[in-house]
Amino acid sequence: MGLDDSDSFTALEKFATNTLNKEVEDIKNVENFIHNELATDFPEINTKNITIIGHSKGGVSALLYCMQEATQIKKVCTWASPFDFHRSWNSKFIKKWKAEGVQNIKNARTNQMMPLAIEVLNDLELNIQKYSLQDGGKKLKIPFLILQGTNDPAVPMDEYNALKKNFPKASTHLIENANHVFGAAHPYTSEVLPEHTQELVSTTKDFILG
């Protein structure tokens, strides 16, 4: 997205270089802001009870942060998160990427071709073990809720099952026939949330308050 357009992605150069390392650093900066500034400016907000929610690739970033950083976050929830977000990067895709310095993936909502700079691949290859969620349950010390739609074309059930296997203490909730965005759309003009989105919000709320 860009500030000048809410319907399509205009800051493609930022998307192109958005590595997992940058996402984890962003989370750290937000948490520092919450504790160091927000807590002082708005003392009525309970900044000691934080839950982080990550959708899709954001779920991977949220988990990595909570597994590896000294955080005060109390709970983590993922919506339609892959276990291995680069699962579709086969050898042919990577070879072309290295040869041309950029690869493109299609955004299903806007039909835009979204560029991925070689920086993204380099970051992954340099940190392949650091970014692994294998046996992540041994490192994650806070409650975790996995939410997944059973009709998700972007993140198949194999990814959900891998998360369950590697985070055996996690709570799980499947939303039957829900897609990758749980029925949501952008822009959204109705005053009533779709059924799958309502279930998503309700289940997440119960987890946070429980």
Short mmCIF file of C-alpha atoms in Angstrom, two decimals:
data_model
loop_
_atom_site.label_atom_id
_atom_site.label_comp_id
_atom_site.label_asym_id
_atom_site.label_seq_id
_atom_site.Cartn_x
_atom_site.Cartn_y
_atom_site.Cartn_z
CA MET A 1 0.00 0.00 0.00
CA GLY A 2 0.96 3.61 -0.37
CA LEU A 3 -0.36 6.64 1.44
CA ASP A 4 -1.79 7.94 -1.82
CA ASP A 5 -3.73 4.79 -2.71
CA SER A 6 -5.66 2.43 -0.42
CA ASP A 7 -6.69 -0.04 -3.12
CA SER A 8 -3.39 -1.12 -4.66
CA PHE A 9 0.28 -1.35 -3.76
CA THR A 10 2.24 1.71 -4.85
CA ALA A 11 5.37 1.41 -2.69
CA LEU A 12 6.61 -1.64 -4.56
CA GLU A 13 10.25 -0.78 -3.90
CA LYS A 14 9.61 -1.26 -0.17
CA PHE A 15 7.85 -4.56 -0.72
CA ALA A 16 10.73 -5.73 -2.91
CA THR A 17 13.29 -5.46 -0.11
CA ASN A 18 11.10 -6.50 2.83
CA THR A 19 13.15 -9.25 4.47
CA LEU A 20 12.21 -11.33 7.50
CA ASN A 21 15.00 -9.59 9.38
CA LYS A 22 13.39 -6.19 8.69
CA GLU A 23 9.99 -7.46 9.84
CA VAL A 24 11.42 -8.75 13.12
CA GLU A 25 13.19 -5.41 13.64
CA ASP A 26 9.91 -3.59 12.96
CA ILE A 27 8.19 -5.63 15.66
CA LYS A 28 10.99 -4.84 18.10
CA ASN A 29 10.67 -1.12 17.37
CA VAL A 30 6.91 -1.21 17.91
CA GLU A 31 7.26 -3.05 21.21
CA ASN A 32 9.91 -0.58 22.38
CA PHE A 33 7.58 2.28 21.47
CA ILE A 34 4.74 0.70 23.44
CA HIS A 35 6.81 0.28 26.59
CA ASN A 36 8.93 3.43 26.41
CA GLU A 37 6.54 6.03 24.98
CA LEU A 38 2.95 4.82 24.81
CA ALA A 39 2.97 3.65 28.42
CA THR A 40 4.07 7.12 29.55
CA ASP A 41 1.82 9.19 27.28
CA PHE A 42 -1.28 7.05 27.79
CA PRO A 43 -1.05 5.40 31.23
CA GLU A 44 -4.68 4.29 31.01
CA ILE A 45 -3.68 1.72 28.35
CA ASN A 46 -2.58 -1.64 29.75
CA THR A 47 0.76 -1.97 28.00
CA LYS A 48 1.78 -4.90 30.19
CA ASN A 49 -0.63 -7.31 28.53
CA ILE A 50 0.29 -7.49 24.83
CA THR A 51 -0.78 -10.07 22.27
CA ILE A 52 0.80 -10.10 18.81
CA ILE A 53 -1.21 -11.29 15.79
CA GLY A 54 0.44 -12.16 12.49
CA HIS A 55 -1.36 -12.93 9.25
CA SER A 56 0.24 -15.07 6.53
CA LYS A 57 3.99 -14.34 6.35
CA GLY A 58 3.46 -12.00 9.28
CA GLY A 59 2.74 -15.07 11.37
CA VAL A 60 6.26 -16.35 10.69
CA SER A 61 7.74 -12.99 11.69
CA ALA A 62 5.66 -12.88 14.89
CA LEU A 63 6.73 -16.38 15.88
CA LEU A 64 10.40 -15.75 15.16
CA TYR A 65 10.29 -12.58 17.25
CA CYS A 66 8.64 -14.27 20.21
CA MET A 67 11.00 -17.25 19.97
CA GLN A 68 14.24 -15.32 19.69
CA GLU A 69 13.89 -11.90 21.30
CA ALA A 70 13.69 -10.79 24.95
CA THR A 71 10.07 -9.72 24.73
CA GLN A 72 7.33 -8.85 27.20
CA ILE A 73 4.62 -10.03 24.79
CA LYS A 74 2.25 -12.39 26.62
CA LYS A 75 0.57 -14.29 23.76
CA VAL A 76 0.98 -14.87 20.02
CA CYS A 77 -1.72 -15.68 17.46
CA THR A 78 -1.28 -16.53 13.79
CA TRP A 79 -3.91 -16.24 11.08
CA ALA A 80 -3.33 -18.41 7.99
CA SER A 81 0.40 -18.56 8.65
CA PRO A 82 2.69 -20.84 6.68
CA PHE A 83 5.24 -23.01 8.43
CA ASP A 84 7.67 -22.37 5.60
CA PHE A 85 6.77 -19.19 3.74
CA HIS A 86 9.27 -19.87 0.94
CA ARG A 87 7.85 -23.35 0.22
CA SER A 88 6.96 -22.41 -3.38
CA TRP A 89 10.44 -21.20 -4.26
CA ASN A 90 11.61 -24.16 -6.35
CA SER A 91 15.05 -24.46 -7.93
CA LYS A 92 13.89 -23.03 -11.27
CA PHE A 93 12.34 -20.00 -9.54
CA ILE A 94 15.51 -19.39 -7.51
CA LYS A 95 17.84 -19.85 -10.50
CA LYS A 96 15.92 -17.22 -12.50
CA TRP A 97 15.89 -14.96 -9.43
CA LYS A 98 19.66 -15.12 -9.06
CA ALA A 99 20.22 -14.60 -12.77
CA GLU A 100 17.95 -11.56 -13.08
CA GLY A 101 18.31 -10.11 -9.58
CA VAL A 102 14.55 -9.93 -9.08
CA GLN A 103 11.53 -12.23 -9.12
CA ASN A 104 7.83 -11.44 -9.23
CA ILE A 105 4.86 -12.96 -7.46
CA LYS A 106 1.24 -12.21 -8.24
CA ASN A 107 -1.03 -10.56 -5.70
CA ALA A 108 -4.36 -12.36 -5.93
CA ARG A 109 -6.39 -9.33 -4.80
CA THR A 110 -4.94 -6.58 -6.98
CA ASN A 111 -3.51 -8.80 -9.76
CA GLN A 112 -0.27 -6.82 -9.46
CA MET A 113 3.08 -8.46 -10.02
CA MET A 114 4.96 -7.88 -6.78
CA PRO A 115 8.77 -7.70 -7.09
CA LEU A 116 11.14 -9.53 -4.77
CA ALA A 117 14.69 -8.20 -4.84
CA ILE A 118 17.65 -10.57 -4.53
CA GLU A 119 18.12 -9.10 -1.04
CA VAL A 120 15.15 -11.18 0.15
CA LEU A 121 16.70 -14.42 -1.10
CA ASN A 122 20.14 -13.54 0.26
CA ASP A 123 18.67 -12.79 3.68
CA LEU A 124 16.94 -16.16 3.75
CA GLU A 125 19.96 -18.14 2.59
CA LEU A 126 22.22 -16.45 5.16
CA ASN A 127 19.76 -17.13 7.98
CA ILE A 128 18.19 -20.44 6.98
CA GLN A 129 18.56 -21.98 10.46
CA LYS A 130 17.67 -18.80 12.30
CA TYR A 131 14.42 -18.51 10.35
CA SER A 132 13.43 -22.15 10.84
CA LEU A 133 10.31 -22.95 12.85
CA GLN A 134 11.40 -26.58 13.22
CA ASP A 135 10.75 -27.68 16.82
CA GLY A 136 9.69 -24.13 17.55
CA GLY A 137 7.60 -25.25 20.50
CA LYS A 138 10.81 -25.85 22.45
CA LYS A 139 11.74 -22.17 22.11
CA LEU A 140 8.33 -20.49 22.38
CA LYS A 141 7.45 -19.90 26.04
CA ILE A 142 4.13 -18.08 25.70
CA PRO A 143 0.59 -19.24 24.74
CA PHE A 144 0.08 -19.64 20.99
CA LEU A 145 -3.13 -19.89 18.95
CA ILE A 146 -3.10 -21.16 15.35
CA LEU A 147 -6.08 -20.11 13.21
CA GLN A 148 -6.52 -21.55 9.74
CA GLY A 149 -9.19 -21.71 7.05
CA THR A 150 -9.76 -25.11 5.47
CA ASN A 151 -10.16 -23.63 1.97
CA ASP A 152 -7.03 -21.47 1.89
CA PRO A 153 -5.46 -21.48 -1.61
CA ALA A 154 -2.34 -19.63 -0.43
CA VAL A 155 -1.51 -21.61 2.72
CA PRO A 156 -2.56 -25.26 2.38
CA MET A 157 -3.45 -27.53 5.27
CA ASP A 158 0.01 -29.13 5.13
CA GLU A 159 1.43 -25.86 6.47
CA TYR A 160 -1.10 -25.78 9.30
CA ASN A 161 -0.32 -29.40 10.17
CA ALA A 162 3.40 -28.61 10.23
CA LEU A 163 2.78 -25.75 12.67
CA LYS A 164 0.73 -28.07 14.89
CA LYS A 165 3.46 -30.71 14.82
CA ASN A 166 6.27 -28.32 15.69
CA PHE A 167 4.29 -26.33 18.27
CA PRO A 168 2.51 -29.19 20.06
CA LYS A 169 1.34 -27.03 22.98
CA ALA A 170 -0.38 -24.51 20.72
CA SER A 171 -4.15 -24.11 20.70
CA THR A 172 -5.70 -24.55 17.26
CA HIS A 173 -8.89 -23.55 15.54
CA LEU A 174 -10.01 -24.41 12.02
CA ILE A 175 -12.61 -22.28 10.25
CA GLU A 176 -14.43 -24.51 7.82
CA ASN A 177 -14.31 -23.40 4.16
CA ALA A 178 -12.59 -20.11 5.04
CA ASN A 179 -10.09 -18.74 2.53
CA HIS A 180 -6.75 -17.01 3.10
CA VAL A 181 -8.40 -13.76 4.26
CA PHE A 182 -11.30 -15.42 6.09
CA GLY A 183 -13.91 -13.89 3.82
CA ALA A 184 -12.64 -10.34 4.19
CA ALA A 185 -12.03 -8.02 1.24
CA HIS A 186 -10.49 -4.64 0.54
CA PRO A 187 -12.06 -2.23 0.12
CA TYR A 188 -14.88 -3.51 2.33
CA THR A 189 -18.16 -1.65 2.08
CA SER A 190 -20.63 -3.73 4.11
CA GLU A 191 -21.47 -2.83 7.70
CA VAL A 192 -21.53 -6.51 8.71
CA LEU A 193 -18.46 -8.73 8.85
CA PRO A 194 -18.52 -11.96 6.80
CA GLU A 195 -19.32 -15.11 8.78
CA HIS A 196 -15.77 -16.44 8.61
CA THR A 197 -14.32 -13.11 9.71
CA GLN A 198 -16.71 -12.99 12.66
CA GLU A 199 -15.53 -16.43 13.74
CA LEU A 200 -11.93 -15.34 13.33
CA VAL A 201 -12.42 -12.23 15.47
CA SER A 202 -14.47 -14.04 18.12
CA THR A 203 -11.97 -16.89 18.50
CA THR A 204 -9.04 -14.50 18.67
CA LYS A 205 -10.79 -12.33 21.26
CA ASP A 206 -11.51 -15.36 23.46
CA PHE A 207 -7.84 -16.36 23.27
CA ILE A 208 -6.61 -12.89 24.21
CA LEU A 209 -9.01 -12.47 27.12
CA GLY A 210 -8.86 -16.08 28.31
#
